XYZ file of C-alpha atoms in Angstrom:
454
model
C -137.984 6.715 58.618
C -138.269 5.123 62.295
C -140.435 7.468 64.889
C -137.941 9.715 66.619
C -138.395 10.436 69.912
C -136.672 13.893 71.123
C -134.218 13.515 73.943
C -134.909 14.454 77.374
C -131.958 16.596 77.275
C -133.010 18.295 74.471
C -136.504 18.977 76.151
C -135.032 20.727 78.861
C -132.816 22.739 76.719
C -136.166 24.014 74.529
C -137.692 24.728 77.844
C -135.178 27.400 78.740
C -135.589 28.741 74.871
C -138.922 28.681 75.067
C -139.393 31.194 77.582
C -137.177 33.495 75.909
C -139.193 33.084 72.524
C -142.430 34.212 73.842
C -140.715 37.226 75.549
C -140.125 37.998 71.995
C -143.162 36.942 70.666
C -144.980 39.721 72.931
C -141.819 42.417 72.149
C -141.591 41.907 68.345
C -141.801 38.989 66.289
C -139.989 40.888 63.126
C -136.680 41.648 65.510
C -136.824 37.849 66.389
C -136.917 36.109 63.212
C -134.399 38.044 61.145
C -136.505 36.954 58.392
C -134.933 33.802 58.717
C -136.080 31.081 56.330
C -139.440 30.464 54.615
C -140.370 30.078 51.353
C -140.331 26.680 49.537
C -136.389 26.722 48.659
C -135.796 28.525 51.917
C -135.450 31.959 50.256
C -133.414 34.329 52.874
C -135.126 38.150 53.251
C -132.255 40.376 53.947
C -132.188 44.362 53.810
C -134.637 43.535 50.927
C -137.717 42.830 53.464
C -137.701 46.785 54.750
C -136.788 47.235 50.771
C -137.112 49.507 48.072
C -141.081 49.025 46.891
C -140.534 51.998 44.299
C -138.706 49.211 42.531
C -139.911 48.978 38.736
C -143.790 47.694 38.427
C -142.794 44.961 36.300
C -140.933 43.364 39.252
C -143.154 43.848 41.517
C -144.141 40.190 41.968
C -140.459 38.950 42.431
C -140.467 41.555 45.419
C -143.908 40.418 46.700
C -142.707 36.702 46.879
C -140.129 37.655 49.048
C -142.798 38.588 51.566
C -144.936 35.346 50.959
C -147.890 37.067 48.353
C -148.769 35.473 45.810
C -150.326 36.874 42.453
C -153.709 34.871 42.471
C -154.161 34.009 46.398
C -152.384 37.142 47.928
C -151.812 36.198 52.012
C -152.947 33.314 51.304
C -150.806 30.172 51.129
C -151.091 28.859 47.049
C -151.607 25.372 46.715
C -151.309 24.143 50.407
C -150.202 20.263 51.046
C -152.346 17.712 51.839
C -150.265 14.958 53.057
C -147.075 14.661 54.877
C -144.652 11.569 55.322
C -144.090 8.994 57.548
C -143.975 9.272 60.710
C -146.045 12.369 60.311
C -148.999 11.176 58.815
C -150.310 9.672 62.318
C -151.063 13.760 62.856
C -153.082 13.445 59.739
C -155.026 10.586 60.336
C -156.119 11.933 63.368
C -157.248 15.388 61.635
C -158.657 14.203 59.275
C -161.093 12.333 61.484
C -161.589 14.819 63.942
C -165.272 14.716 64.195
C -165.854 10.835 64.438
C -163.085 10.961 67.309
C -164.540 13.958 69.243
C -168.323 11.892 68.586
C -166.822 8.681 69.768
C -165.271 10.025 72.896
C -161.686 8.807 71.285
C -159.861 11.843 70.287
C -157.960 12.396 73.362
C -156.997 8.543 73.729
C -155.792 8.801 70.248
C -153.523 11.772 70.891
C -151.790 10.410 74.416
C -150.981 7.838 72.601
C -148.636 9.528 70.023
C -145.168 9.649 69.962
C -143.320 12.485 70.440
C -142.168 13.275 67.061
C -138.876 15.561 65.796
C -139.523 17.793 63.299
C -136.645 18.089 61.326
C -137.841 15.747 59.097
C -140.838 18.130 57.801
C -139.164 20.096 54.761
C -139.797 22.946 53.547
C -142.519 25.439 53.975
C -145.521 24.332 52.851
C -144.863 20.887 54.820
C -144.529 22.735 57.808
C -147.504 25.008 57.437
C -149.467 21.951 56.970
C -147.841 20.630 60.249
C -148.885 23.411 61.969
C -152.361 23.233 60.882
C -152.639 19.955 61.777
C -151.210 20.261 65.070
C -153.436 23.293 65.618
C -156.577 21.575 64.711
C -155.766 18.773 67.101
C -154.943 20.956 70.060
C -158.156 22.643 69.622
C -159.729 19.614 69.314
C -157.946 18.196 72.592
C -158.558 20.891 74.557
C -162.366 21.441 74.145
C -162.932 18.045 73.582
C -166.874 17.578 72.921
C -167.352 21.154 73.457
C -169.456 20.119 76.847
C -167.105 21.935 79.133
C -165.037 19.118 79.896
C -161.657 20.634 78.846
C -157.686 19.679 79.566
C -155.933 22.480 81.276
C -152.970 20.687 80.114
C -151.521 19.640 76.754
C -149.663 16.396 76.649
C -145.724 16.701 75.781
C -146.022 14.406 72.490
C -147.915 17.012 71.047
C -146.873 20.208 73.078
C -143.381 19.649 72.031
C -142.892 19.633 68.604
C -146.087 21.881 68.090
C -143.909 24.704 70.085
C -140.912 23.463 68.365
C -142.383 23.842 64.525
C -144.491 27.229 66.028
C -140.470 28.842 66.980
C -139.542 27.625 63.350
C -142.144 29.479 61.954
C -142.637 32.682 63.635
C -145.926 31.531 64.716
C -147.573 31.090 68.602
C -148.597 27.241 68.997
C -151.926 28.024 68.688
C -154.758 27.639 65.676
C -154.647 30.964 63.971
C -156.537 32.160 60.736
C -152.483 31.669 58.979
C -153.670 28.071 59.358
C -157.369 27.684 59.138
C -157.957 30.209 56.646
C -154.820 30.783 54.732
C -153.603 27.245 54.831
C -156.521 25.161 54.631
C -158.064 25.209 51.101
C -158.034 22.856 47.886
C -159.631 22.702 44.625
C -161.355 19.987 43.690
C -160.538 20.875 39.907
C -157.151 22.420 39.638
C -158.156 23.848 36.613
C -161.163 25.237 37.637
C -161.896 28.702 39.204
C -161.401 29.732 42.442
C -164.904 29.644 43.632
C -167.062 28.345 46.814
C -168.346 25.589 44.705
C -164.941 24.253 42.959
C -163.165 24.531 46.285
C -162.796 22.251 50.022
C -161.143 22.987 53.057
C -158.631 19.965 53.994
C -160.037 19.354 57.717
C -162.890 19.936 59.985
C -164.165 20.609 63.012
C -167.609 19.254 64.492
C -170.558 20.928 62.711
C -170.730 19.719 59.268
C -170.202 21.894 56.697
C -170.304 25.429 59.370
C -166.479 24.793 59.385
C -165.975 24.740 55.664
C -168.398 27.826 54.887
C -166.892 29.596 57.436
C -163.128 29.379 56.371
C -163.804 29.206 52.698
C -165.685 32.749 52.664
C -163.080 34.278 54.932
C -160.274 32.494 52.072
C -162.466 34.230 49.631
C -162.976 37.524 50.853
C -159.216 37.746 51.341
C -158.701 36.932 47.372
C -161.309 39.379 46.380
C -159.306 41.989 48.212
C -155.219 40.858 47.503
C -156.366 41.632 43.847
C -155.617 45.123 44.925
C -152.068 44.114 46.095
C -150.820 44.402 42.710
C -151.437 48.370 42.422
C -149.317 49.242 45.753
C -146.074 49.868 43.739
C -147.627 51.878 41.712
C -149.232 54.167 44.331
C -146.049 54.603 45.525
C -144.321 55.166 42.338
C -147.119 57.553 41.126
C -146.622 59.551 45.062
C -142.891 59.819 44.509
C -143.726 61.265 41.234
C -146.451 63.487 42.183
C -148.157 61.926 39.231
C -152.195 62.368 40.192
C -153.452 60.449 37.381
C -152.008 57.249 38.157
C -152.838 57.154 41.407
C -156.447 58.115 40.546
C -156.473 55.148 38.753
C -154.532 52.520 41.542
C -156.829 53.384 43.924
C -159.783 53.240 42.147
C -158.321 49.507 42.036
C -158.234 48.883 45.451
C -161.892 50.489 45.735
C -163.112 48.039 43.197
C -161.525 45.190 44.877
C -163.063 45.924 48.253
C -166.400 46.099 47.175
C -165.663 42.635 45.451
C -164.956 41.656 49.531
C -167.963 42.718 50.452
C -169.698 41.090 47.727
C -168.269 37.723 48.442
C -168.477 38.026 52.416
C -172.223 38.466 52.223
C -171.704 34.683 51.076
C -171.340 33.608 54.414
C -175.357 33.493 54.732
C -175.997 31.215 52.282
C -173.231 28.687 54.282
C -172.558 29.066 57.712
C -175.837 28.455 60.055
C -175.566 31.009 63.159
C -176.537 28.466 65.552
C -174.051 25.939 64.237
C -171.242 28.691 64.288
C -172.200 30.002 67.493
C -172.442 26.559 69.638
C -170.250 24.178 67.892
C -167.852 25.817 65.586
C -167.138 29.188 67.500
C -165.807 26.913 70.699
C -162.838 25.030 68.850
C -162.029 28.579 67.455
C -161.725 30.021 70.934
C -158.418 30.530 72.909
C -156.641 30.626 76.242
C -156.433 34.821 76.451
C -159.048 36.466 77.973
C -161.086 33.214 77.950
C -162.586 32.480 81.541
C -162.850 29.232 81.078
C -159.162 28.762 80.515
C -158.420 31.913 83.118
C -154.455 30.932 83.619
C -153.852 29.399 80.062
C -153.094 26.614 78.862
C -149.700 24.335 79.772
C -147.831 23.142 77.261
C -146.155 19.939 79.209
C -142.588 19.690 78.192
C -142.138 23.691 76.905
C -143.150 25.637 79.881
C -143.898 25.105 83.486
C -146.325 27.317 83.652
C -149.495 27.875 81.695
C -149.206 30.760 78.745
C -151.913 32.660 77.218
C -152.725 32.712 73.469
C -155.767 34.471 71.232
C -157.710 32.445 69.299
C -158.075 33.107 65.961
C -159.285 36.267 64.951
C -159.869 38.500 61.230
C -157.887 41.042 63.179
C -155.186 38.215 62.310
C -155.612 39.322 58.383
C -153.047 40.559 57.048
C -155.150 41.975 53.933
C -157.024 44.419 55.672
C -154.524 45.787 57.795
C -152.657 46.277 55.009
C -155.077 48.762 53.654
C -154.885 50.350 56.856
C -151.206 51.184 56.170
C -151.368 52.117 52.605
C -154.631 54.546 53.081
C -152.966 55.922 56.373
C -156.082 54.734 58.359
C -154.652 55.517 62.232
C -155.409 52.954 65.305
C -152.089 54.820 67.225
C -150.846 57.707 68.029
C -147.295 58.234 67.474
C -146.694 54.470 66.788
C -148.162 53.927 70.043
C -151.341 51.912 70.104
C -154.387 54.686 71.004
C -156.738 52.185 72.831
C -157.399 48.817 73.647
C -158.576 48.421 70.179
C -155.669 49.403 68.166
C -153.560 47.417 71.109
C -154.971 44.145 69.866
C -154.401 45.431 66.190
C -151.012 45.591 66.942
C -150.853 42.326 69.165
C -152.766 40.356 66.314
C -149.847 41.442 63.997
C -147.151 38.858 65.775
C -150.041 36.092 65.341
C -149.409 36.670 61.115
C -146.593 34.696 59.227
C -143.410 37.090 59.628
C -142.951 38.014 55.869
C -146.376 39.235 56.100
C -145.794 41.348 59.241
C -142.334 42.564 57.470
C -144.475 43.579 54.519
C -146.843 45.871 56.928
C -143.949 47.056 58.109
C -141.987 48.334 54.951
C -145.543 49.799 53.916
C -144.996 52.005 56.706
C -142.041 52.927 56.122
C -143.030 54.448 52.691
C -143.876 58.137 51.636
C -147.905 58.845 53.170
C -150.592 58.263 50.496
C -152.827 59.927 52.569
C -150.608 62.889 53.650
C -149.952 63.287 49.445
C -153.622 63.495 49.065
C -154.166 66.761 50.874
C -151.283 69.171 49.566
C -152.372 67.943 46.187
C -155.774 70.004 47.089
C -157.366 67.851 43.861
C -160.679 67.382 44.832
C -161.413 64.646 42.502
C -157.906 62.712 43.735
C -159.358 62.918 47.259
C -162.948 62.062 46.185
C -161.360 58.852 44.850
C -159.283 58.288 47.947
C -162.394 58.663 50.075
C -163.932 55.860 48.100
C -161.159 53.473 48.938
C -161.827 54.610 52.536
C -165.323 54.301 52.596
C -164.800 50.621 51.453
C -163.081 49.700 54.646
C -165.652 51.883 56.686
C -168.764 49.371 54.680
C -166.367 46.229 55.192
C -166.598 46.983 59.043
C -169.777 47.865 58.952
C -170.988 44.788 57.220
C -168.496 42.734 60.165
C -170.212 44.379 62.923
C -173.021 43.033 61.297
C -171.900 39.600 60.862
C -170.870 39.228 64.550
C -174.499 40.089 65.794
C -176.209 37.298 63.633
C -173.341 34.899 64.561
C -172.427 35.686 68.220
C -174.423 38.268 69.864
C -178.207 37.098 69.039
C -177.161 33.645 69.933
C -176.092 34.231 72.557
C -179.035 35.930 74.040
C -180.978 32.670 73.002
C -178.950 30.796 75.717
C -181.057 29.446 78.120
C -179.092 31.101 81.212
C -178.655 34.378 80.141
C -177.769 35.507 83.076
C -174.017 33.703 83.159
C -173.521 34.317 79.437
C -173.455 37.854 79.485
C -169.592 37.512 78.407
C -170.258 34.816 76.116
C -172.754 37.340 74.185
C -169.847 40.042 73.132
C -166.534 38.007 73.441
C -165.159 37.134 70.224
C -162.529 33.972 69.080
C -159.629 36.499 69.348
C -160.703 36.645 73.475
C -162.024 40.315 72.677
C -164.953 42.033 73.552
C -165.473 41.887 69.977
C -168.235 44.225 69.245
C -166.704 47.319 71.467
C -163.373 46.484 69.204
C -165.426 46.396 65.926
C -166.387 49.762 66.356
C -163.741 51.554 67.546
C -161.822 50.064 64.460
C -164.619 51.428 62.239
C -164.838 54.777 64.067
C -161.303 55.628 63.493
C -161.592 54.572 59.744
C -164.407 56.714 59.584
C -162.283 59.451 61.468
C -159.824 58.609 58.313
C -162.586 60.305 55.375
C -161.255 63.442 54.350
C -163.647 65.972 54.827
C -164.419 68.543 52.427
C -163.001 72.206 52.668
């Protein structure tokens, strides 16, 4: 297969779409996608997607497919590639030597000298997720360079290009987003061993040694410890339609027990990701071009746009896992479907930076009969003693985040030398958020969620 260049033409033409895509990335990316096709064979979500999740429990997993969960990874992506074909592999070389590149001062060269490639020739799903993760990692990469404040304001068209072009196919922004370093980025080094830190790698990496790998393996983790929960959801709805207490005692005691296996595994990230490492090296090729001074107009992607456009970093609040519980528990950032503060804004924002089966599944959650509003005209005190557990989970998860972010961001950042100018630095998270003022509002309205005793 020759290197194929895309027409000039055809450059133009993607121009003019590509202004019209991220109007609809900012408006909604469910209404843009149709639900068009993802999975492996290209499976097509139809009327199914806002579908009938009171289907039996034994079918529960055909229905989850459909919205890209698996039964053992849950968000995540099972099994990601590793490799991808000629001409495409030139992407991998250079990600998978990332950090010799960025040390040697030759990353950029590397990448301007690329040629723009077309991507019809990456099939399937998992092909292009891996494309997209590669391309994500190298943009980073080429944009923060050695991480010494020498940056490029501008990325070059042979990457811009078909980065924006595979990012429309997807549903996706062209930007690095925890889809792709998190949910897309794992292997096991024995297949048929466990899923566990120790039997596991991520497939590339950023400057900082093994920060990089603790940091996304954890996060992979955490989210598996949690999707075991995913399993119980048509039954909670099942058990609500039927008014039948019992079982839904017992499906949410599930979904307790599986988030205080999250909290379990995140306090994992201690043991592997040094704060320092994370906060001066790793944190900076996770950052974006929204609400990022240093890249105060964006970033222009030569050949899509002609101006520069504005993308988060990536962010938890890109989960879907946890926002997911949000749904199901009735946990409320808005009011009346609209978003209540800044907070739940970026909630909702974050939601268009997830794969769209996965925002299509938060979506039909919604849609179903209110766990929470079942709780209380049940008056069972022992029902709602068990569905304050669940919530209480997601209040110690956020706690235990809020947590996390002081060790990793805030106290380093106070051990800058000029405090003074890095006042920002100190509470602005990946995501381009003042990330500790968003932390807890998020847990102040799950705490608002406990129902309080009569």
């Amino acid at each position: 297969m020759e290197n194929e260049t895309i027409p000039k033409v055809e450059v133009i033409s993607y121009r003019l779409y590509g202004e019209l895509w991220l109007l609809a990335m900012a408006t909604s990316v469910i209404n843009r996608r149709s639900e068009a096709t993802l999975a492996g064979g290209g499976t097509e979500l139809t009327a199914r997607m806002a579908g009938d999740m009171s289907s039996p429990v034994e079918n529960s997993w055909t229905i989850f497919k459909e919205y890209h969960i698996d039964e053992d990874v849950g968000f995540a992506l099972p099994y990601p590639l590793e490799d991808l074909p000629h001409p495409y592999d030139a992407w991998i070389s250079i990600a998978r030597n990332l950090p010799e590149l960025i040390k040697n001062n030759q990353l950029r060269v590397e990448v301007e000298k690329l040629a723009t490639l077309n991507i019809n020739g990456l099939r399937g799903h998992r092909a292009q997720r891996l494309a997209h993760l590669v391309l994500g990692y190298i943009t980073m990469a080429y944009v923060w360079g050695q991480g010494d404040g020498d940056i490029r304001k501008v990325l070059p068209s042979n990457i811009a290009v078909p980065y924006c072009k595979l990012s429309e196919k997807l549903g996706l922004p062209p930007i690095l987003l925890y889809a792709d370093c998190v949910l897309a980025n794992w292997k096991k080094k024995d297949l048929n061993g466990p899923m566990t830190y120790e039997n596991m790698d991520i497939l590339f990496s950023f400057p900082g040694g093994d920060c990089g790998k603790g940091f996304f393996l954890v996060s992979l983790l955490v989210e598996i410890a949690a999707a075991s929960a995913i399993k119980v959801i048509p039954s909670i709805f099942d058990a609500v339609q039927r008014k039948d207490s019992d079982t839904l005692q017992k499906a949410l005691l599930e979904i307790s027990s599986s988030l205080h296996k999250a909290l379990e595994v995140f306090s994992q990230i201690h043991k592997y990701v040094d704060p320092n490492l994370f906060f001066n090296v790793l944190r900076i090729y996770l950052s974006g071009w929204k609400g990022n001074p240093l890249l105060s107009e964006g970033l222009l992607y030569e050949g899509i746009w002609d101006t520069p456009k504005k993308f988060a970093g990536g962010s938890a609040a890109q989960s879907s896992i946890f926002q997911c519980f949000d749904v199901l528990l009735g946990i409320q950032h808005s009011i009346g479907g609209v978003p209540a503060d800044s907070a739940a804004e970026f909630l909702q924002e974050m939601r268009t930076y997830m794969p769209p089966a996965h925002h299509s599944f938060l979506l039909s959650l919604k849609s179903k009969p209110s766990v929470r509003e079942f709780v209380l005209s049940e008056g069972n005190a022992t029902l709602q003693e068990i569905y304050n557990k669940c919530v209480q989970a997601m209040v110690s998860l956020r706690n235990y985040h809020l947590q996390i972010v002081a060790k990793y961001i805030v106290i380093p950042a106070r051990q800058q030398p000029q405090v003074e100018e890095n006042l920002e630095e100190e509470n602005r998270g990946t995501g381009g958020t003042n990330v500790m003022d968003f932390l807890k509002t998020v847990r102040s309205k799950t705490k608002n969620s406990l129902l309080k005793e009569e």
